[in-house]
Coordinates of C-alpha atoms and ligand atoms in Angstrom, one line a residue:
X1123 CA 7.5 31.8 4.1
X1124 CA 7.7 29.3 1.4
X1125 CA 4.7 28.6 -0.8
X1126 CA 5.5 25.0 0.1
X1127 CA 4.6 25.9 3.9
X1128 CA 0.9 24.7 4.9
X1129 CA 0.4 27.6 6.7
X1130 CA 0.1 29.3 3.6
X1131 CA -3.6 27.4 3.3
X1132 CA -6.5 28.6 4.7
X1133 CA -6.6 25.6 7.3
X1134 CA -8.2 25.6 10.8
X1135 CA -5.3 26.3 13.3
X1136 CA -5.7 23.0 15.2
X1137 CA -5.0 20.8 11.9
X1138 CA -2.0 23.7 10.9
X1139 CA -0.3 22.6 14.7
X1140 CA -0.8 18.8 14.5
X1141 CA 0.7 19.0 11.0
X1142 CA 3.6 20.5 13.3
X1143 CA 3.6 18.0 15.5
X1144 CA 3.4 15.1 12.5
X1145 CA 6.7 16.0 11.5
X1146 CA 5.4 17.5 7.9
X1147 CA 6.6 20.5 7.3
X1148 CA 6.0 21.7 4.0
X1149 CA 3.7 20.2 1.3
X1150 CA 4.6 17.6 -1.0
X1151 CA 4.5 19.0 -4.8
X1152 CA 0.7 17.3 -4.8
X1153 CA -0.6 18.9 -1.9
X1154 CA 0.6 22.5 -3.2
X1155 CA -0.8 22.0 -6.4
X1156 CA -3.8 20.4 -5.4
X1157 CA -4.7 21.9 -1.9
X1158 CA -5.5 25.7 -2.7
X1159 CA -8.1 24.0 -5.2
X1160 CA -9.7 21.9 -3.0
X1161 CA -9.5 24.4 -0.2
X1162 CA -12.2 26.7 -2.4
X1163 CA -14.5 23.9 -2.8
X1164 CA -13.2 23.1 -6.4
X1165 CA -13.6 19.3 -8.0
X1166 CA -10.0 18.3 -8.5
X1167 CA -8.2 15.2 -10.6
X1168 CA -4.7 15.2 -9.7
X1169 CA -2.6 12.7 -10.5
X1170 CA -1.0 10.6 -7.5
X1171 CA 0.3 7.6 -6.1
X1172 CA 1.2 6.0 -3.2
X1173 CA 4.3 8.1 -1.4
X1174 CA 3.1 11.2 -3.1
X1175 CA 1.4 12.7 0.1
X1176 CA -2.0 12.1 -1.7
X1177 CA -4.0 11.1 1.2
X1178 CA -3.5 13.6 3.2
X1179 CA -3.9 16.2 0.3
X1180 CA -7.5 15.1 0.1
X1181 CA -7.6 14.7 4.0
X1182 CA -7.2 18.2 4.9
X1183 CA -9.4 19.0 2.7
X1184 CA -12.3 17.0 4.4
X1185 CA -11.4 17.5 7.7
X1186 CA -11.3 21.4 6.8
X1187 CA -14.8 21.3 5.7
X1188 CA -16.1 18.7 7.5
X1189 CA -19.1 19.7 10.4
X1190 CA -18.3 18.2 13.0
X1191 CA -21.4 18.6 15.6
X1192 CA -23.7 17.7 12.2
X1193 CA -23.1 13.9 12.9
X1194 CA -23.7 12.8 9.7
X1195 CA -22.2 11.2 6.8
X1196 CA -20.4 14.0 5.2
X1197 CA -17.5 12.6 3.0
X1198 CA -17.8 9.1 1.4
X1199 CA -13.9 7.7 0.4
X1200 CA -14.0 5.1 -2.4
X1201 CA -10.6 2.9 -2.7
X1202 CA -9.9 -0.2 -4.7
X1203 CA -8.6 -2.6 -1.7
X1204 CA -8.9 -3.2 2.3
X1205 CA -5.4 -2.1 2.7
X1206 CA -5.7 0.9 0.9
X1207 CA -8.7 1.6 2.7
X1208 CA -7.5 0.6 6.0
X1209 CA -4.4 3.2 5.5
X1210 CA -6.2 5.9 4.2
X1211 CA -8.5 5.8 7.4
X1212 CA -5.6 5.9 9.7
X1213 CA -3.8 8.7 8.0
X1214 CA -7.0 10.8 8.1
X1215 CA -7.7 10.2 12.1
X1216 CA -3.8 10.6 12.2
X1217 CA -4.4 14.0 10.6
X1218 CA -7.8 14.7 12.1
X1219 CA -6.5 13.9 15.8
X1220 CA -6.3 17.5 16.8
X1221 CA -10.4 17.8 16.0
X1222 CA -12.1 15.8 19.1
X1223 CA -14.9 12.9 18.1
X1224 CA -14.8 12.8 14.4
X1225 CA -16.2 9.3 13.6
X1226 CA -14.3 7.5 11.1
X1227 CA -15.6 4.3 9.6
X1228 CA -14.2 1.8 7.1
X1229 CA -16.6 -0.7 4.9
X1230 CA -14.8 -3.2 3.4
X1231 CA -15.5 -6.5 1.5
X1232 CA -13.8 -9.4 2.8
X1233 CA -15.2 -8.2 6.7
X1234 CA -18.6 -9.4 8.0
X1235 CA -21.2 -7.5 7.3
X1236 CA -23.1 -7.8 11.0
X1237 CA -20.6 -5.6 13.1
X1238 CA -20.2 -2.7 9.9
X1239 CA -24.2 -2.4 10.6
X1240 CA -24.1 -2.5 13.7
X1241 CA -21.2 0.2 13.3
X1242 CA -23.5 2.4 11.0
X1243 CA -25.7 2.4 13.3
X1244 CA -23.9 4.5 15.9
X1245 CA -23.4 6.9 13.1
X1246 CA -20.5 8.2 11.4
X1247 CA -18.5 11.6 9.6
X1248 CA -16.7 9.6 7.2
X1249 CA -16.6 6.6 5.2
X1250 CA -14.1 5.1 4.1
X1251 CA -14.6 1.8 1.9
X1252 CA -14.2 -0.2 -0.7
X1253 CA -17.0 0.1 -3.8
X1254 CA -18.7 -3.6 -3.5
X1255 CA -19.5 -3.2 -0.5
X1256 CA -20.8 0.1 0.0
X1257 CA -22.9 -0.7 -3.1
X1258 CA -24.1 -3.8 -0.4
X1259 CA -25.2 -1.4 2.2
X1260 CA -27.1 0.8 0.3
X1261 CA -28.9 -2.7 -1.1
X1262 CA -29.7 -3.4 2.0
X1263 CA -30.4 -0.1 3.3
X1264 CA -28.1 -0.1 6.1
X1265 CA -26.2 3.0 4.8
X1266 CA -27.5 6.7 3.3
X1267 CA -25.3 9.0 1.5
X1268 CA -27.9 11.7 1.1
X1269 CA -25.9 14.3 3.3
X1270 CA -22.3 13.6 1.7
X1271 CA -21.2 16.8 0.2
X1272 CA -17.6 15.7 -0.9
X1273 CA -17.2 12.3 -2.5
X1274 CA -13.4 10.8 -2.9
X1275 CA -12.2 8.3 -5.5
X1276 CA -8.7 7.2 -4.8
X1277 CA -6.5 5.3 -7.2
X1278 CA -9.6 5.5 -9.3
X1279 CA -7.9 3.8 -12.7
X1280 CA -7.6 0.6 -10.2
X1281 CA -10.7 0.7 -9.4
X1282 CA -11.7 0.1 -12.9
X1283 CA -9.5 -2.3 -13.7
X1284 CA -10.7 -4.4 -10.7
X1285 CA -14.2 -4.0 -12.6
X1286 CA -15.8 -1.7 -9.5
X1287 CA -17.2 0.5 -12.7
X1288 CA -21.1 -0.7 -12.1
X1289 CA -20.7 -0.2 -8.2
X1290 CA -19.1 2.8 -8.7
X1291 CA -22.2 4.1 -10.9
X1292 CA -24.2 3.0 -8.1
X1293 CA -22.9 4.4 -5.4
X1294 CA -22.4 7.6 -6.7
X1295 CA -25.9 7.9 -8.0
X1296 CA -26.9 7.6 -4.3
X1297 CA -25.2 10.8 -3.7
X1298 CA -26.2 14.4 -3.9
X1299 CA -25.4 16.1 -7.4
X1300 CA -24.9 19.4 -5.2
X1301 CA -21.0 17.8 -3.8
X1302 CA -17.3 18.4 -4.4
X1303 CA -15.8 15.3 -6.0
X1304 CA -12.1 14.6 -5.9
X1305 CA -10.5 11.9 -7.9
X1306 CA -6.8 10.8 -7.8
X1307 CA -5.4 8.3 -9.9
X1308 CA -2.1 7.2 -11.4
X1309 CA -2.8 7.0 -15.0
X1310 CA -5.5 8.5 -17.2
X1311 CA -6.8 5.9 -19.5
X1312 CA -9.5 7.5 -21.4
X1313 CA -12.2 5.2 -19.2
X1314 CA -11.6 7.6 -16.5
X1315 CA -11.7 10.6 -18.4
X1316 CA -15.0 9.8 -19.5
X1317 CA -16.3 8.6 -16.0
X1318 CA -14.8 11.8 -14.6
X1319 CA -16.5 13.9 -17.3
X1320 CA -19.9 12.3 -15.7
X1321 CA -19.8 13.0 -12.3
X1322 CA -17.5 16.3 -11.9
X1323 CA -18.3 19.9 -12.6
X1324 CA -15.3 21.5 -14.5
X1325 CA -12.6 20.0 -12.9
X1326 CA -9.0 21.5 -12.2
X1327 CA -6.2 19.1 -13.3
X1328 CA -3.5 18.7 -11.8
X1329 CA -0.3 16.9 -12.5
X1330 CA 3.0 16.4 -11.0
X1331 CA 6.2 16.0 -12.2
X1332 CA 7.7 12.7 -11.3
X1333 CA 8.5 12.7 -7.5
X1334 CA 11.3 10.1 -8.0
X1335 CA 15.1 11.3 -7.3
X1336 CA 16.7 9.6 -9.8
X1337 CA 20.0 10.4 -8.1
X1338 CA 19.2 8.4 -4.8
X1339 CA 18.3 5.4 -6.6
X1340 CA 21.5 3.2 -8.0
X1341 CA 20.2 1.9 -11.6
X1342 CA 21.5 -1.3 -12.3
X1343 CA 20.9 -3.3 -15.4
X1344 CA 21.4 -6.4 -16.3
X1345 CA 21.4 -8.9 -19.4
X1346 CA 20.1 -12.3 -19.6
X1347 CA 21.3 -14.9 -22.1
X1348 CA 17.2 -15.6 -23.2
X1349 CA 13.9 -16.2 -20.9
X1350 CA 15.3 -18.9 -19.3
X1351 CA 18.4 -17.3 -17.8
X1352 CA 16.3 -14.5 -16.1
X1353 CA 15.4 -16.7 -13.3
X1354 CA 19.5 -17.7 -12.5
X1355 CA 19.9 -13.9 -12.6
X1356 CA 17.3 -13.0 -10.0
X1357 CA 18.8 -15.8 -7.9
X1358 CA 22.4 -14.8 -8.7
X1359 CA 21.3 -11.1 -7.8
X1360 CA 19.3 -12.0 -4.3
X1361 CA 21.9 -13.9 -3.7
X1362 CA 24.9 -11.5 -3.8
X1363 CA 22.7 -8.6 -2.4
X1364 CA 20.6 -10.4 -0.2
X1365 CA 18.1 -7.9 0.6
X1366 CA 15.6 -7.9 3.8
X1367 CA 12.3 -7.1 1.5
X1368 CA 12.9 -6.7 -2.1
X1369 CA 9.7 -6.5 -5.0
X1370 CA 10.5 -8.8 -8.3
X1371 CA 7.8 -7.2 -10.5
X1372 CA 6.6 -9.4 -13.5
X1373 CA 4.1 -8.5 -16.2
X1374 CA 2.1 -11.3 -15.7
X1375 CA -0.8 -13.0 -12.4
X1376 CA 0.8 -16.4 -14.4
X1377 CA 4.8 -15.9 -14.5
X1378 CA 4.6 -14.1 -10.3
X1379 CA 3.0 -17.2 -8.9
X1380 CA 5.9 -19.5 -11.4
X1381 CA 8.9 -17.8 -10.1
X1382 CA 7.4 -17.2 -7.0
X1383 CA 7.1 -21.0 -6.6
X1384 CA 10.9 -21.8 -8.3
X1385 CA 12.4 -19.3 -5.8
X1386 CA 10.5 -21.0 -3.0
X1387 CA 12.0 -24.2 -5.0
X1388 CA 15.5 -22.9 -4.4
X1389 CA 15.4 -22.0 -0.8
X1390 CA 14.3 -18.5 -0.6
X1391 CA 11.5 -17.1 1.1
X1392 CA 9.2 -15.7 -1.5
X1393 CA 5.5 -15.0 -2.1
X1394 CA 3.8 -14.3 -4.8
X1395 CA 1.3 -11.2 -4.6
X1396 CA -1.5 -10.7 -7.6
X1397 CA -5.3 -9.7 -8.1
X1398 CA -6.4 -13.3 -8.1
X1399 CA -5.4 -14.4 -3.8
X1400 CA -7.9 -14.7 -1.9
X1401 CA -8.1 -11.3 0.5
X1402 CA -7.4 -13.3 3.8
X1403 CA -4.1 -14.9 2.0
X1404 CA -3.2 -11.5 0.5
X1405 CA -3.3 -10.3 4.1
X1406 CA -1.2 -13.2 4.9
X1407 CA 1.6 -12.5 2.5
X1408 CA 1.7 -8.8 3.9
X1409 CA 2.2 -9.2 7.0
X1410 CA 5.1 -11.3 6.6
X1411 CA 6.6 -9.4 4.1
X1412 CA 6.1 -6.0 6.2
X1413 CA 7.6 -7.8 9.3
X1414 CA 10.5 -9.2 7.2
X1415 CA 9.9 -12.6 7.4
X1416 CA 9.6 -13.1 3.9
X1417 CA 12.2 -11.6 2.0
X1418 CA 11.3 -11.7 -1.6
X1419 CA 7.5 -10.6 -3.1
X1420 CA 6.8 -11.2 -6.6
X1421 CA 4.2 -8.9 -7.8
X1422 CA 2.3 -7.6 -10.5
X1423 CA 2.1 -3.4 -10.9
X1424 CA -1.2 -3.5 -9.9
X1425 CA -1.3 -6.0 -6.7
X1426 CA 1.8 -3.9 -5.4
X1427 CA 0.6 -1.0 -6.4
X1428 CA -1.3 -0.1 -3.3
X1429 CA 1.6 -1.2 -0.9
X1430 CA 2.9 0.9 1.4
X1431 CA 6.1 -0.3 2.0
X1432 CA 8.6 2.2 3.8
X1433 CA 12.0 1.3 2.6
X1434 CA 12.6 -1.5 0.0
X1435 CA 16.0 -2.6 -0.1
X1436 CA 15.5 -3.9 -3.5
X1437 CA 13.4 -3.5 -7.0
X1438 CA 14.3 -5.8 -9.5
X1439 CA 12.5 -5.8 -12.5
X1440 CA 11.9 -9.5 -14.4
X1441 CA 11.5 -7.7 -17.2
X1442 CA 10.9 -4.0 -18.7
X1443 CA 7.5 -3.0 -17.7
X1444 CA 5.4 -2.9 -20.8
X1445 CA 4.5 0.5 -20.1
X1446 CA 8.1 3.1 -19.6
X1447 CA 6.3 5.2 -16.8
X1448 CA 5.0 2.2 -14.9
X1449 CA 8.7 1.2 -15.4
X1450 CA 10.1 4.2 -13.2
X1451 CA 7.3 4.0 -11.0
X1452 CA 8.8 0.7 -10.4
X1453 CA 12.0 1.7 -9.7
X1454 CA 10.8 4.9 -7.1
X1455 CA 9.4 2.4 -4.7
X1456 CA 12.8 2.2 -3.3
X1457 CA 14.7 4.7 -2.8
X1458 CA 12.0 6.7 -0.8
X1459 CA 12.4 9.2 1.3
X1460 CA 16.1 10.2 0.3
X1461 CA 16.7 6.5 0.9
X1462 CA 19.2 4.8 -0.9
X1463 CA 18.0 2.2 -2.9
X1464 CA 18.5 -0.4 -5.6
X1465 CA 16.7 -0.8 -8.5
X1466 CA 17.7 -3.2 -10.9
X1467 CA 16.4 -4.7 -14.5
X1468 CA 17.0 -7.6 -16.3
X1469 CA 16.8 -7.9 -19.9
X1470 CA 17.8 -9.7 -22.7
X1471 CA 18.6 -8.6 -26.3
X1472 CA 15.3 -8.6 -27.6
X1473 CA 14.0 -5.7 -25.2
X1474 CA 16.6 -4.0 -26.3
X1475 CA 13.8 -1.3 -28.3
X1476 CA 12.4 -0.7 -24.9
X1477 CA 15.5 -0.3 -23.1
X1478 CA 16.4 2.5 -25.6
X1479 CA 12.2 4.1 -24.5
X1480 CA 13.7 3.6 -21.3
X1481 CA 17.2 5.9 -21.7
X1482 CA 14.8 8.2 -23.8
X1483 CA 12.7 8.8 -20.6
X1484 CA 15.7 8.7 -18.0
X1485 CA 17.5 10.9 -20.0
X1486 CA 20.8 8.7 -19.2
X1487 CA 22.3 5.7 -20.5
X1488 CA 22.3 3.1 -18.7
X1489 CA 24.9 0.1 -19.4
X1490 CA 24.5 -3.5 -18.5
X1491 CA 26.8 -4.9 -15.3
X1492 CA 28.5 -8.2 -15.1
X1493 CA 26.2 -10.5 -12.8
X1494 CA 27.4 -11.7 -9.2
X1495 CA 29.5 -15.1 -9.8
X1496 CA 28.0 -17.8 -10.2
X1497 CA 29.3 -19.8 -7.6
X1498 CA 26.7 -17.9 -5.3
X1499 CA 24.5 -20.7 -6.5
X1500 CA 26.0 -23.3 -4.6
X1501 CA 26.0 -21.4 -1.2
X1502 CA 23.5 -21.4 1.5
X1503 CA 20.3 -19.7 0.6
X1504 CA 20.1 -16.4 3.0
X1505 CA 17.1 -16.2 5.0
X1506 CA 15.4 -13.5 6.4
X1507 CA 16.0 -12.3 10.3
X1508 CA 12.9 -12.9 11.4
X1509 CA 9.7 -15.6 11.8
X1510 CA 6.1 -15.1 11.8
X1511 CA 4.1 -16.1 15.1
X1512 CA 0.1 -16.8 14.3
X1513 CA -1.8 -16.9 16.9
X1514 CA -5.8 -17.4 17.4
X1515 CA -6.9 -14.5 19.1
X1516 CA -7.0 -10.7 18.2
X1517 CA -9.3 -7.8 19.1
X1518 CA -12.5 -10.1 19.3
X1519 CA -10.5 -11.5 22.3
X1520 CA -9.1 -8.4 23.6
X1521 CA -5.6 -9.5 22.7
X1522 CA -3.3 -6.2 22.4
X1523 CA 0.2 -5.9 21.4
X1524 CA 1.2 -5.2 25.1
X1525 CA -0.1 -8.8 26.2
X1526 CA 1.5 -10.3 23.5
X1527 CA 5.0 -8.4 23.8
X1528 CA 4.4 -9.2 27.5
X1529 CA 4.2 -13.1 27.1
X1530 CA 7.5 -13.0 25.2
X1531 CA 9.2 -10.7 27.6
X1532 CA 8.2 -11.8 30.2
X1533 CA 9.7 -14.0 33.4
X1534 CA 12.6 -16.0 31.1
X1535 CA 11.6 -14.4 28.0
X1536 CA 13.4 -13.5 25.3
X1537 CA 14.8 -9.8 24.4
X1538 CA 12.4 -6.8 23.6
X1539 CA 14.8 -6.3 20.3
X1540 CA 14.0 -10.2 19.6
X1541 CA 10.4 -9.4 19.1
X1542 CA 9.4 -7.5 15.6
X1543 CA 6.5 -6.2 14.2
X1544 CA 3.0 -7.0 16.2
X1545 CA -0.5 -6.9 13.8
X1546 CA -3.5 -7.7 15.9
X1547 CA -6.5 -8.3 13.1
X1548 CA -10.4 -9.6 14.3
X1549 CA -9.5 -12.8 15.7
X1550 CA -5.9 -13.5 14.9
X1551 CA -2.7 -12.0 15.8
X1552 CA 0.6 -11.7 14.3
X1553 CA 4.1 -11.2 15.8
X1554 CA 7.5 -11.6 14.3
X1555 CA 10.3 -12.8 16.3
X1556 CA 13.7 -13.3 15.6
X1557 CA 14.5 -16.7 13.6
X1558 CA 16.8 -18.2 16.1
X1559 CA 14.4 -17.8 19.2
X1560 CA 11.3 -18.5 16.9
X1561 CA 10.5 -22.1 18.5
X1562 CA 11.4 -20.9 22.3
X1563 CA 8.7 -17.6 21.6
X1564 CA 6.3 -20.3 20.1
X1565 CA 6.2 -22.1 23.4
X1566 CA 5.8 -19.1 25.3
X1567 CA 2.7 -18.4 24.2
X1568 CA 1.5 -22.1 23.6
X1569 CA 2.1 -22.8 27.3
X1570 CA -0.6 -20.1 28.3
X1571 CA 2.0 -17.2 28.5
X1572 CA -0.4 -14.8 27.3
X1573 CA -3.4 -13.3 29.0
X1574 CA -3.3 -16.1 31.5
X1575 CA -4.6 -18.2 28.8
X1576 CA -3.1 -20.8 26.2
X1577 CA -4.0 -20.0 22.3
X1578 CA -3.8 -21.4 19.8
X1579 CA -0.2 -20.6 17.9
X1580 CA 1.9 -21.7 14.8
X1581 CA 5.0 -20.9 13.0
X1582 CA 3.3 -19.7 9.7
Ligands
AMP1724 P1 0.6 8.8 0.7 O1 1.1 9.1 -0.7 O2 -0.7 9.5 1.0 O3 0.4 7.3 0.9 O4 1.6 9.3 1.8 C1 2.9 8.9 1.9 C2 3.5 9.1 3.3 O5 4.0 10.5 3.4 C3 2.6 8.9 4.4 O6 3.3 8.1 5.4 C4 2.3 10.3 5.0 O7 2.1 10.2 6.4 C5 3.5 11.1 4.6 N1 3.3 12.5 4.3 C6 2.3 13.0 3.6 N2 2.4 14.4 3.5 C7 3.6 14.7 4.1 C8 4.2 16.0 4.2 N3 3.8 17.1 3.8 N4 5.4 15.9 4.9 C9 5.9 14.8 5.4 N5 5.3 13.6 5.2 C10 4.1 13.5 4.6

């Protein structure tokens, strides 16, 4: 038996077999180092991000000691977004599916506020939510924490920098000195070490080497004549690859919405994604994005940071990321999973300092390519396979994927493989069908198709 193997832990049975039945079958190098610690009750700070296997490090280790008959609010999970929120929730029932009636709950901003009362008040295990509003709740006295024995902060440095510190404060003065606390984070800015000095008891650290292969990911630089030129590249490079979802990462909220806008300018279909969108537009983006109807995002580190997006066919970095780890970070997003992926950079000679930081880290050289020709600018912009459908109705109005993949399918419908990726949110819905059958599908559903009914719909 490897020391890998999560039947190493001292975990109840039931979780040990659905971890079977998950697919995951040894522990990812944060949940070895990490687990046996939490396991014993211990407060932990490990360091980990998104495709580590952090959630479900600190989920076994609330579902292990969660009590399930005491139903109470037991663990309390703070994370910086909805999304993040949103996916650690279903990764904990995912993992907690094997234990009958644990009560999961997420409180986030950006939600109303009646039905997440109304919610509370048929109890819960576990919160998950972001810090403004649980701070809300316990303002208005519609939540208690006094029975939470285990507290969670997750990608706690983002939570700062989103300026959650006060909440955060708050909140946690709500809850029980006598607790575990767990905090995971990316970095370690000295804010957090001080705010984890504060509310943990002699934590264990733990850190883990850098999960990325840099074997599966193809490095590719390239060299641009000054600023200006970076843009022609980026074309020039989307052009010759033309990847299904690819991440431009910039430095800057500013320069993501500019080239953003000149891409959009040029043909291609690309979005900007950074901390000042509205949540409801942020949503937007995503789910085109996810359902690859928008090719190209162009994001900050820390709007992307959060994504969890399964296979990127494409990083390309504007620029070298001010900061050499969040540089490589970059560049792991793709490439996941044993994935091949490609990760490129453009620079120009005056980075060339950071490009030698850069080979330092790597521990390889890495030398500049020729760019695509240049005649790519003159052809057709590519476009990506598939269309987003909005329609206006969701869960509010009963609508479920079936009804909605039903309505396409249906009597003269189109194909099954025609029809992509289906998000059903409060009171809208979301499918993606394929480009070329996008106005047909649009009717289908206009013309009263689904649930007997006609909704409202539009190409978005
Ligand atoms: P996270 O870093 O928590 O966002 O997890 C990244 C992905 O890895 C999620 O889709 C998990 O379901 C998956 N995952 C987590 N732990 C394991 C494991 N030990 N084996 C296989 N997959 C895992």
């Amino acid at each position: 038996m490897s020391q890998t193997d999560f039947s190493t832990l001292k975990l109840h049975p039931a979780l040990l077999k659905n971890l079977t039945s998950l697919g995951y079958q040894s522990m990812t190098p944060i949940q070895a180092r990490s687990l046996p610690h939490i396991l014993n009750g211990k407060d932990v700070i490990a360091q980990g991000q998104t495709g580590s296997g952090k959630t479900a490090a600190f989920g076994l280790g609330l579902l292990e000691k969660l009590e399930v008959k005491r139903f109470r609010i037991q663990s309390l999970i703070l994370c910086p977004t909805r999304e993040l929120a949103d996916q650690v929730a279903k990764e904990i029932r995912k993992l907690g599916r094997s234990i009958h009636n644990i009560k999961v709950l997420t409180l986030c901003g950006g939600m109303p506020f009646g039905p997440q009362v109304g919610s509370l008040e048929h109890g819960a295990h576990v919160i998950v939510g972001t810090p403004g509003r649980i701070e809300d709740h316990l303002g208005k006295g519609t939540l208690k924490l006094d029975n939470v024995n285990l507290l969670i902060l997750d990608e706690a440095d983002r939570m700062l920098e989103m300026g959650f510190q006060s909440a955060l404060d708050a909140i946690i003065d709500q809850i029980p000195a006598q607790r575990q606390t767990l905090m995971f984070s990316a970095t370690f800015p000295n804010q957090i070490k001080s705010v984890a000095k504060r509310i943990m008891q002699q934590p264990v650290m733990v850190e883990v080497a850098s999960m990325h292969d840099n074997s599966t990911i193809a490095q590719h630089l390239f060299k641009a004549k000054d600023n200006a030129h970076r843009l022609t590249v980026v074309r020039l490079l989307l052009q010759h690859y033309r990847p299904e979802s690819a991440v431009v990462f910039c430095n800057t909220k500013i320069e993501t919405q500019e080239i953003a806008d000149a891409l959009s300018d040029y043909g291609f279909s690309a979005m900007a994604l950074h901390g000042d969108l509205e949540q409801r537009d942020r949503d937007q983006t995503l789910v085109q994005f996810v359902n690859k109807s928008i090719s190209v995002l162009v994001a900050t580190d820390v709007a992307a940071r959060g994504l969890d997006i399964e296979s990127l066919d494409a990083v390309i970095n504007y620029q070298i990321a001010r900061d050499i780890e969040v540089h490589v970070h970059r560049i792991g997003r793709t490439g996941r999973a044993g994935r091949k992926g490609f990760a490129c950079t453009i620079y120009t000679d005056k980075e060339n300092f950071k490009l030698s930081k850069l080979e330092d880290y790597l521990g390889q050289t890495i030398a500049a390519e020729p760019l695509p020709s240049i005649n790519l600018l003159d052809k057709a912009v590519y476009q990506p396979p598939m269309v987003t459908l909005q329609i206006d109705g969701g869960k509010k109005q009963k609508v479920r994927p079936g009804d909605i993949l039903g309505a396409l399918t249906g009597k003269d419908g189109i194909a099954g493989k025609q029809v992509g990726k289906i998000q059903i949110f409060s009171n809208k819905s979301y499918v993606a069908v394929s480009r070329d059958v996008a106005q047909y599908a649009l009717r289908k559903i206009a013309d009263g198709q689904l649930k007997g009914r006609s909704f409202r719909v539009r190409k978005i």
